[in-house]
XYZ file of C-alpha atoms in Angstrom:
659
model
C 0.062 0.162 -0.408
C 2.901 2.267 0.728
C 3.651 1.988 -3.056
C 0.371 2.888 -4.142
C 0.102 6.080 -1.830
C 4.096 7.275 -2.659
C 3.200 6.739 -6.590
C -0.094 8.733 -6.053
C 2.272 12.043 -4.511
C 4.937 11.542 -6.738
C 2.577 11.254 -9.971
C 0.204 14.106 -8.813
C 3.715 16.086 -8.180
C 4.751 15.794 -11.748
C 1.101 16.384 -13.185
C 0.656 19.507 -11.306
C 4.115 20.653 -13.122
C 2.756 19.024 -16.401
C -0.399 21.229 -15.775
C 1.666 24.269 -14.594
C 3.511 24.248 -18.298
C 0.521 23.512 -20.393
C -1.482 26.612 -18.982
C 1.308 28.621 -19.469
C 2.586 27.258 -23.039
C -1.424 27.152 -23.937
C -1.392 30.944 -22.934
C 1.767 32.060 -24.620
C 0.754 29.913 -27.967
C -2.889 30.714 -27.558
C -3.647 26.901 -27.936
C -6.506 25.800 -26.383
C -5.512 22.289 -26.667
C -2.688 22.442 -24.331
C -5.015 24.572 -22.245
C -7.459 21.828 -22.345
C -4.667 19.381 -21.579
C -3.989 21.216 -18.595
C -7.405 21.025 -17.435
C -7.257 17.199 -18.183
C -4.038 16.960 -15.999
C -5.907 19.211 -13.149
C -8.790 16.847 -12.502
C -6.070 13.905 -12.440
C -4.172 15.509 -9.552
C -7.672 15.957 -7.646
C -8.365 12.218 -8.469
C -4.806 11.242 -7.037
C -5.317 13.516 -4.033
C -8.573 11.827 -3.606
C -6.541 8.283 -3.784
C -3.850 9.484 -1.010
C -6.599 10.811 1.195
C -8.499 7.721 1.259
C -5.119 5.283 1.459
C -4.068 7.460 4.529
C -7.773 7.134 5.957
C -8.126 3.383 5.412
C -4.271 3.135 6.978
C -5.162 5.111 10.149
C -8.761 3.495 10.671
C -7.245 0.145 10.533
C -4.263 0.837 12.402
C -1.276 -0.301 9.969
C 1.163 0.601 12.486
C 3.863 -0.394 10.183
C 3.550 2.988 8.715
C 5.478 5.483 10.934
C 2.687 8.151 10.539
C 0.258 5.710 11.442
C 2.559 4.473 14.452
C 3.218 8.291 15.617
C -0.364 9.500 15.823
C -2.687 6.310 16.548
C -3.105 3.313 18.842
C -5.010 0.307 18.518
C -7.522 1.212 21.285
C -7.914 4.830 20.133
C -11.886 5.482 18.962
C -12.317 5.052 15.324
C -13.146 8.836 15.051
C -9.696 9.857 16.414
C -7.772 7.561 14.180
C -9.270 9.282 11.061
C -8.847 12.644 12.867
C -5.247 11.486 13.184
C -4.741 12.542 9.648
C -4.306 16.364 10.317
C -2.432 15.449 13.672
C 0.916 15.832 12.098
C 2.901 17.852 9.516
C 2.566 14.930 7.114
C -1.064 14.174 7.351
C -2.128 17.932 7.576
C -0.153 18.998 4.525
C -2.124 15.742 2.604
C -5.113 17.428 3.654
C -4.034 20.980 2.692
C -3.555 19.888 -0.623
C -6.285 17.888 -1.192
C -8.501 20.741 -0.750
C -6.054 23.017 -3.234
C -6.817 20.177 -5.665
C -10.375 20.008 -5.156
C -10.866 23.653 -5.719
C -8.489 23.832 -8.678
C -10.583 21.273 -10.209
C -13.943 23.216 -9.201
C -12.630 26.035 -11.078
C -11.375 24.537 -13.992
C -14.712 22.778 -14.829
C -16.904 25.494 -13.385
C -19.581 25.835 -15.894
C -19.076 29.866 -15.234
C -15.716 29.996 -16.215
C -15.996 27.533 -19.298
C -13.655 29.220 -22.049
C -13.284 32.367 -20.299
C -9.799 33.947 -20.956
C -9.019 34.078 -17.191
C -9.380 30.451 -16.318
C -5.927 29.047 -17.568
C -4.282 32.227 -15.743
C -6.415 31.540 -12.421
C -5.494 27.740 -12.694
C -1.710 28.499 -13.466
C -1.806 30.314 -10.408
C -3.329 27.438 -8.236
C -0.923 24.926 -9.522
C 2.231 27.068 -8.268
C 0.850 26.330 -4.861
C -0.329 22.398 -5.605
C 3.446 22.271 -6.981
C 4.789 23.596 -3.563
C 2.867 21.501 -1.608
C 3.366 18.311 -3.263
C 7.090 19.018 -3.294
C 7.077 18.962 0.579
C 4.860 16.302 0.542
C 7.149 13.934 -2.127
C 10.533 15.411 -0.416
C 10.234 16.933 2.569
C 7.920 15.239 5.041
C 6.211 11.708 3.375
C 2.792 10.477 4.856
C 3.715 7.079 3.599
C 6.932 6.022 4.822
C 7.297 2.423 6.327
C 9.114 1.707 9.447
C 12.179 -0.749 9.555
C 9.287 -3.179 11.464
C 6.070 -3.656 12.949
C 5.484 -2.279 16.403
C 3.533 -3.801 18.655
C 1.746 -0.714 19.446
C 1.489 2.870 18.290
C 2.486 5.892 20.171
C -1.366 7.364 20.506
C -2.596 10.503 20.195
C -2.097 13.522 22.202
C -4.729 13.633 25.052
C -5.703 17.515 24.332
C -6.698 16.114 20.533
C -8.954 13.189 21.937
C -11.579 15.672 21.615
C -14.743 16.535 19.081
C -13.070 19.553 18.284
C -9.961 17.894 16.817
C -12.734 16.310 14.146
C -13.936 20.150 13.039
C -11.330 22.637 14.482
C -8.330 21.694 11.663
C -10.707 21.156 8.988
C -12.639 24.033 9.047
C -9.572 26.278 9.480
C -8.003 24.702 6.700
C -10.886 25.113 4.260
C -10.625 28.836 5.218
C -7.053 28.986 4.397
C -7.094 27.021 1.235
C -10.222 28.793 0.337
C -8.049 32.500 0.014
C -6.209 30.984 -2.413
C -8.831 31.207 -4.796
C -9.895 34.816 -4.847
C -6.229 35.448 -4.890
C -5.690 33.462 -7.933
C -8.602 35.484 -9.683
C -7.190 39.118 -8.315
C -3.540 38.235 -9.934
C -4.851 36.572 -12.996
C -7.080 39.860 -13.257
C -4.103 41.874 -13.338
C -1.931 39.731 -15.779
C -4.985 40.024 -18.271
C -5.306 43.557 -17.270
C -9.138 43.053 -16.798
C -9.906 46.244 -14.664
C -13.401 45.652 -13.769
C -15.099 43.916 -10.826
C -15.460 40.647 -12.798
C -12.876 38.607 -10.267
C -14.720 40.254 -7.187
C -18.230 38.874 -8.278
C -16.889 35.639 -9.335
C -14.903 35.127 -6.212
C -17.572 36.588 -3.756
C -19.149 33.306 -2.423
C -15.540 31.958 -2.474
C -14.476 34.479 -0.379
C -17.663 34.619 2.053
C -16.836 30.880 2.434
C -13.609 31.112 3.263
C -14.018 33.740 5.995
C -17.200 31.709 7.149
C -14.905 28.942 7.551
C -12.178 30.587 9.482
C -14.997 32.331 11.629
C -15.858 28.693 12.519
C -12.457 27.177 12.889
C -11.319 29.990 15.369
C -14.971 29.665 17.476
C -14.311 25.947 17.644
C -10.739 26.152 18.768
C -11.770 28.629 21.329
C -14.406 26.323 22.601
C -12.156 23.511 22.347
C -9.876 25.247 24.416
C -12.527 26.490 27.207
C -13.577 23.111 27.551
C -10.657 20.799 27.109
C -7.462 22.814 28.632
C -8.776 23.590 31.755
C -7.797 27.283 32.124
C -11.004 28.681 32.328
C -10.524 30.816 29.373
C -11.671 30.262 25.473
C -8.799 32.912 23.878
C -5.147 33.091 25.065
C -3.488 34.955 22.326
C -1.580 32.433 21.198
C 0.622 32.959 18.331
C -0.813 29.925 16.136
C -4.446 31.404 17.553
C -3.299 35.019 16.213
C -2.169 33.484 12.886
C -5.631 32.361 12.028
C -7.190 35.679 13.249
C -5.190 37.649 11.293
C -6.115 36.505 7.994
C -9.518 36.728 9.399
C -9.307 40.379 10.118
C -7.791 41.349 6.588
C -10.600 39.087 4.872
C -13.214 41.157 6.585
C -11.928 44.451 5.650
C -11.959 43.190 2.218
C -15.476 42.085 2.156
C -16.547 45.564 3.037
C -14.467 47.294 0.789
C -15.284 45.509 -2.415
C -18.620 47.116 -1.751
C -17.216 50.307 -2.668
C -15.744 49.442 -5.470
C -18.226 47.579 -6.924
C -20.663 50.548 -6.560
C -18.277 53.514 -6.749
C -15.534 52.126 -8.669
C -12.907 53.135 -5.821
C -10.403 51.189 -3.951
C -9.135 49.091 -6.487
C -5.884 49.057 -5.420
C -6.676 48.273 -1.802
C -8.669 45.346 -2.599
C -6.182 43.916 -4.320
C -3.777 44.476 -1.703
C -6.290 43.338 0.990
C -6.362 39.712 -0.948
C -2.778 39.173 -1.329
C -2.123 40.445 2.282
C -5.020 37.829 3.603
C -3.527 35.160 1.551
C 0.021 35.955 2.377
C -1.071 35.688 5.951
C -2.532 32.241 5.732
C 1.291 30.930 4.104
C 2.569 32.973 7.414
C 0.298 31.166 9.842
C 1.401 27.869 8.418
C 5.195 28.825 8.722
C 4.433 29.661 12.663
C 2.767 26.169 13.012
C 5.140 24.594 11.412
C 8.501 26.184 12.111
C 8.739 25.959 15.954
C 10.247 29.511 16.170
C 7.355 30.449 18.438
C 6.314 28.393 21.644
C 2.317 27.511 21.048
C 0.208 24.151 22.081
C -0.860 24.332 18.513
C 2.760 23.861 16.918
C 3.524 20.743 15.269
C 7.392 21.155 16.982
C 10.501 22.439 15.892
C 10.742 20.736 11.796
C 12.576 22.244 8.893
C 9.384 23.078 7.182
C 9.570 26.559 8.292
C 12.125 27.445 5.908
C 10.409 26.285 2.866
C 7.395 27.915 3.781
C 9.038 31.124 4.626
C 10.836 30.989 0.783
C 7.161 30.148 -0.706
C 5.277 33.009 1.235
C 8.526 35.409 -0.120
C 8.132 34.291 -3.580
C 4.436 34.439 -4.041
C 4.156 38.027 -2.237
C 7.224 39.430 -4.397
C 5.540 38.053 -7.466
C 1.837 39.471 -6.703
C 3.450 42.607 -5.908
C 5.343 42.867 -9.073
C 2.422 42.294 -10.985
C 0.165 44.524 -9.014
C 2.858 47.571 -9.458
C 3.111 46.574 -13.397
C -0.500 47.632 -13.722
C -0.999 50.196 -11.498
C -1.108 52.613 -14.010
C -3.982 50.870 -15.360
C -5.756 50.289 -11.928
C -5.847 53.960 -11.205
C -7.639 54.808 -14.292
C -11.409 55.761 -13.995
C -11.678 55.560 -10.157
C -14.114 57.311 -8.082
C -13.779 59.734 -5.436
C -15.043 60.111 -1.740
C -18.050 62.663 -1.951
C -18.057 63.453 1.838
C -17.049 61.976 5.184
C -20.231 61.605 6.305
C -20.987 58.468 3.826
C -21.358 55.047 3.712
C -18.260 54.456 1.774
C -16.485 56.799 4.328
C -17.538 54.590 7.225
C -16.651 51.365 4.924
C -12.742 53.103 4.612
C -12.451 54.012 8.332
C -13.747 49.874 9.162
C -11.024 48.951 6.777
C -8.409 51.294 8.640
C -9.353 49.838 11.957
C -9.424 46.336 11.104
C -5.938 46.872 9.625
C -4.933 48.867 12.457
C -6.015 45.335 14.854
C -4.062 43.213 12.121
C -1.105 44.957 12.695
C -1.266 44.937 16.486
C -2.114 41.355 16.665
C 0.794 40.663 13.918
C 3.635 43.205 16.067
C 2.589 41.187 19.246
C 3.228 37.883 17.518
C 6.462 38.426 15.984
C 8.123 40.925 19.021
C 9.620 37.686 20.901
C 11.546 37.102 17.538
C 12.038 40.605 16.786
C 13.542 40.886 20.296
C 15.915 37.803 20.143
C 17.090 39.346 17.327
C 18.007 42.584 18.520
C 18.976 41.733 21.985
C 19.336 38.279 21.862
C 16.822 37.384 24.495
C 13.270 36.360 23.546
C 10.799 38.749 25.245
C 7.459 37.534 25.299
C 3.980 39.623 24.646
C 1.378 38.401 27.145
C -2.211 38.446 27.387
C -2.370 41.795 28.854
C -0.521 43.559 25.872
C -3.324 42.099 23.472
C -6.322 43.134 25.913
C -4.981 46.542 26.162
C -4.317 47.280 22.767
C -7.457 45.456 21.171
C -9.983 46.536 23.455
C -10.215 50.086 21.889
C -9.925 48.674 18.662
C -12.874 46.300 19.427
C -14.788 49.432 20.741
C -14.098 51.649 17.553
C -15.320 48.896 15.258
C -18.137 47.681 16.714
C -19.134 51.806 16.658
C -18.428 52.174 13.026
C -20.632 49.045 12.847
C -23.432 50.481 14.507
C -23.335 53.496 12.397
C -22.698 52.326 8.887
C -26.400 50.856 8.304
C -28.341 53.561 8.660
C -25.814 56.317 7.036
C -26.149 57.030 3.343
C -24.014 56.323 0.494
C -22.586 59.772 -1.455
C -23.523 62.032 1.395
C -25.538 62.353 4.491
C -27.147 65.214 5.927
C -27.418 66.025 9.708
C -31.060 65.788 9.338
C -30.560 62.117 8.185
C -28.062 61.251 11.139
C -30.264 62.999 13.797
C -33.427 61.153 12.552
C -31.443 57.780 12.326
C -29.504 57.705 15.590
C -31.065 59.697 17.827
C -33.629 57.348 19.131
C -30.909 54.218 19.396
C -28.450 56.569 20.735
C -30.949 57.696 23.676
C -31.739 54.042 24.588
C -27.818 53.486 24.274
C -27.008 56.377 26.869
C -29.636 55.016 29.216
C -28.241 51.215 29.218
C -24.869 53.011 30.269
C -26.630 55.013 32.972
C -28.837 51.740 34.152
C -25.149 49.699 34.211
C -23.437 52.641 36.379
C -26.733 52.642 38.612
C -26.138 49.126 39.232
C -22.440 49.623 40.326
C -20.408 48.991 37.213
C -18.068 51.519 37.722
C -15.317 50.777 35.328
C -15.425 52.809 32.099
C -14.662 50.171 29.430
C -17.711 47.544 30.421
C -20.040 50.390 30.498
C -18.779 52.028 27.279
C -18.647 48.769 25.769
C -22.548 47.622 26.493
C -23.696 51.182 25.146
C -22.057 50.802 22.208
C -23.180 47.125 21.659
C -26.608 48.420 22.529
C -26.507 50.697 19.964
C -25.458 48.556 17.273
C -27.853 45.941 17.644
C -30.580 49.075 17.792
C -29.427 50.520 14.355
C -29.686 47.270 12.831
C -33.141 46.420 14.152
C -34.187 50.067 12.950
C -32.868 49.207 9.718
C -35.076 45.746 9.461
C -38.173 47.617 10.621
C -37.537 50.509 8.063
C -37.412 48.293 5.175
C -39.967 46.253 6.215
C -42.392 49.037 7.049
C -41.565 50.234 3.284
C -42.507 47.377 1.523
C -45.629 46.639 3.621
C -46.582 50.216 2.707
C -46.193 49.071 -1.146
C -47.275 45.694 -1.165
C -49.863 45.663 2.088
C -48.077 42.128 3.309
C -48.370 40.968 6.667
C -45.109 42.216 9.116
C -43.730 38.277 8.703
C -44.117 37.830 5.135
C -42.896 41.234 4.306
C -39.939 40.853 6.345
C -39.436 37.523 4.820
C -39.747 38.637 1.327
C -37.503 41.839 1.942
C -34.706 39.714 3.509
C -34.823 37.387 0.580
C -34.851 40.257 -2.298
C -31.626 41.367 -0.609
C -29.852 38.532 0.922
C -26.553 39.733 0.373
C -27.253 42.706 2.520
C -29.610 41.504 5.215
C -27.228 38.677 5.575
C -24.449 40.865 6.674
C -26.696 42.775 8.551
C -27.532 38.956 10.654
C -23.598 38.332 10.558
C -22.956 41.994 12.332
C -25.800 41.183 14.916
C -23.763 37.630 15.600
C -20.786 39.700 15.999
C -22.699 42.302 18.460
C -23.622 38.723 20.492
C -20.001 37.509 20.576
C -18.700 40.939 21.910
C -21.280 41.037 24.420
C -20.433 37.412 25.706
C -16.358 38.804 25.255
C -17.045 41.867 27.348
C -19.401 40.362 30.191
C -16.449 37.157 30.369
C -14.007 39.850 31.985
C -16.301 39.715 35.133
C -15.127 36.512 36.163
C -14.562 35.056 39.682
C -12.328 32.498 40.682
C -11.440 30.444 43.569
C -8.878 27.773 44.056
C -9.556 25.600 47.240
C -8.820 22.028 48.723
C -11.681 20.132 50.357
C -12.258 17.334 52.440
C -14.867 14.997 51.698
C -18.323 16.861 52.985
C -17.013 20.130 52.886
C -18.458 23.150 51.145
C -16.844 25.928 49.122
C -18.728 29.506 48.333
C -18.204 31.439 44.892
C -20.332 34.136 43.978
C -23.997 33.142 44.881
C -22.687 29.207 44.297
C -22.435 26.718 47.164
C -20.353 23.426 46.043
C -20.275 20.561 47.957
C -17.532 17.963 47.689
C -19.568 14.674 48.208
C -16.833 11.926 47.110
C -13.932 11.083 45.075
C -14.529 8.135 42.639
C -12.319 6.044 40.003
C -13.742 4.286 36.975
C -12.233 2.399 33.444
C -13.447 3.436 29.943
C -11.542 0.983 27.418
C -7.538 1.126 28.689
C -8.076 4.430 30.343
C -8.317 5.206 34.028
C -10.958 8.330 35.214
C -10.727 9.471 38.220
C -13.586 12.356 39.300
C -15.417 14.109 41.711
C -18.967 14.494 42.860
C -20.075 17.828 43.728
C -23.254 19.205 44.681
C -24.383 22.642 43.431
C -26.502 25.266 45.124
C -27.427 28.832 44.246
C -29.044 31.043 46.224
C -29.980 27.812 48.476
C -31.845 26.158 45.567
C -30.287 22.878 44.612
C -29.109 22.343 40.973
C -28.007 19.055 40.965
C -24.412 17.556 40.624
C -21.693 18.181 38.495
C -18.682 15.967 37.842
C -15.086 17.396 36.796
C -12.599 14.739 35.886
C -8.958 13.569 35.057
C -7.940 10.813 32.395
C -5.123 8.702 32.852
C -4.102 7.409 28.951
C -2.323 4.422 28.568
C 0.686 6.094 26.500
C 1.054 9.265 28.188
C 2.519 10.792 31.466
C 0.224 13.239 32.238
C -3.308 13.058 32.869
C -5.844 15.157 30.463
C -8.385 17.378 32.215
C -11.966 17.207 31.517
C -14.029 20.549 32.721
C -17.040 20.607 34.152
C -19.211 23.195 33.077
C -22.634 24.128 34.173
C -23.909 26.708 31.491
C -26.442 29.435 31.465
C -27.312 32.329 29.512
C -26.142 34.082 32.305
C -23.107 32.648 33.640
C -20.963 29.248 33.412
C -20.086 27.740 36.358
C -16.438 26.148 35.523
C -14.777 23.430 37.579
C -11.567 21.627 37.610
C -10.348 18.867 39.369
C -6.466 20.272 40.040
C -5.296 17.398 42.076
C -6.190 15.016 45.286
C -4.480 13.400 47.924
C -4.476 10.085 49.691
C -7.170 10.868 52.261
C -9.233 11.727 49.188
C -8.837 15.549 49.850
C -9.062 17.370 46.613
C -8.358 20.504 45.119
C -10.962 22.116 43.041
C -10.590 25.601 40.625
C -13.883 26.804 40.450
C -14.822 30.190 37.951
C -17.905 32.037 37.564
C -17.848 33.285 33.926
C -20.570 35.738 32.970
C -22.574 35.546 29.562
C -19.831 33.465 27.955
C -22.539 31.224 26.301
C -23.400 34.364 24.464
C -20.189 33.915 22.726
C -21.367 30.658 21.000
C -24.986 31.551 20.075
C -23.238 34.688 18.437
C -21.200 32.528 16.414
C -24.208 30.574 15.380
C -26.022 33.486 14.317
C -22.801 34.761 12.222
C -22.698 31.588 10.519
C -26.309 31.686 9.860
C -25.979 35.337 8.197
C -22.939 34.367 6.237
C -25.154 31.219 4.638
C -27.907 33.498 4.332
C -25.925 35.855 2.185
C -24.594 33.103 -0.168
C -27.452 31.030 -0.289
C -29.164 31.798 -3.867
C -28.966 34.698 -5.626
C -27.261 35.488 -8.872
C -23.047 35.998 -8.905
C -20.672 36.292 -11.260
C -23.009 37.541 -14.057
C -20.681 40.406 -15.471
C -18.175 39.346 -18.420
C -14.580 40.330 -18.100
C -13.292 43.278 -20.181
C -10.197 41.241 -21.545
C -7.341 43.968 -22.446
C -4.858 41.482 -23.689
C -4.038 40.587 -27.325
C -6.627 38.596 -29.450
C -6.533 34.920 -28.611
C -6.338 32.438 -31.579
C -7.077 28.822 -30.255
C -6.104 26.015 -32.486
């Protein structure tokens, strides 16, 4: 089977080189037969990538321990779903998954009905092929997934206990779909520059691709946060870890891009800005991969120190330099026929401010992430940038972003009058100030949460006003019932109202993030029968027990929970001892409500059954996950149905003479 696996990778590597050459020669010689041959090779690459993936799943699922990758990341007692998920637990397997997605996306574009005989198609696929060639080079010569061991070991090393969580099944896959998905708009953008097509065709053709990639990045980050919250036992969901930051930065830049392209489509502005944003977003996906696989920064997500980092750094530099060269060589064409801002008080100006804030956030996260490397290079010592830096810098940026998001829906295109601003914002502003006043009366004196909750209220209200105004206007014409008018209003403007739903999801996430800063924490050692109090909860430690699940031993504590004297039942924090790992894994007990989470960790115990518990009360955390669901629903609503990519590109290159 190793022969089939290796042949599928080597053959796909050489086939990707052939496909790239066929596209380039087909473009140069204006020969459609070569281009069609390249398309056939693209489909062949996808088939070979599928074979490699299926074969690796079979090897992992059936515990073929003679393969080094299977030995390193699985064991015979591991549940099947984690055996299969081990495909992306290490370098070779995760890169195989990445390459499969690249091959899949390339084939989808090459055989897309909308891109059939399109002059940009060979350019787009050739750029995608550069990525495919690089990843297959890594799989062929640097980290090979189908390497055999000298013998067949009796047992595998097993999967890291922290990875034996449902999050392992979804988190890496969604992130990779987001990362790889950004290669598609990048390829379209560079292709449009090469063929001198300066209109918005590439934007319209890639809108769905970009939103889907953005949604997957969002899901990946949220699932990762929930995984950390329930598995690691430190009580939080985001630690500003370098690899967390690496997935957050392209999310920020793509968010900026999705807003600014609306200005280009409507006002024919910000062409260079949008191209630069998509290049930056693509480069940040490679930068994140470099961080994960180089070992230059300490992270619980990293694969350890390997020699892969240098390859990704070189490839990232090559692609960025190539992109910037193409962009600058077409700069004189891009700057032609661009529109102008007519007023600072306009929707397009608010979008631009939104973009500047998001880029400021990206730079702040980037600087905090790479500063340890910079300090080590300059001073010889690695200075770690901690959570306080990121929280201090990002908090005002978050507030400014939320405020701009609140203003944007009700402000007019081109120019807004003071009357328009007063009519649209007076009532939401008054209610938001009332919210701030109520919070102060309730005893909250810290300025940040008061301002934050007021801005979040303002944001929600302005969006609700937009829904209400649109529904009223439609009812005046159609006389429809309110639910019918609202539904049909949203259906007719999916992109607009889908975006508003996304904004409401972000407001709920921000509500949860701000609220979680009011957490209360205690750590206490209890004997059986003793109780501890935290906030309004009383926790009584009743007994310590042990059970066996498969080959794993589980130590658990039964704790009775009361709140304000009312019995709420029992919670059971656990520690799991795995056969192949020295350190036990933490299983947190969480009792979650819309108001707060009771979060209990079994930290340790003694022979006399005294146990130490870390207990936290985390307010409003559940709203983070609820907001994430709303955000994804909004993304799906925005792209479901509708008409995309109906514009024919304006091709400024030489006439094509295909044979």
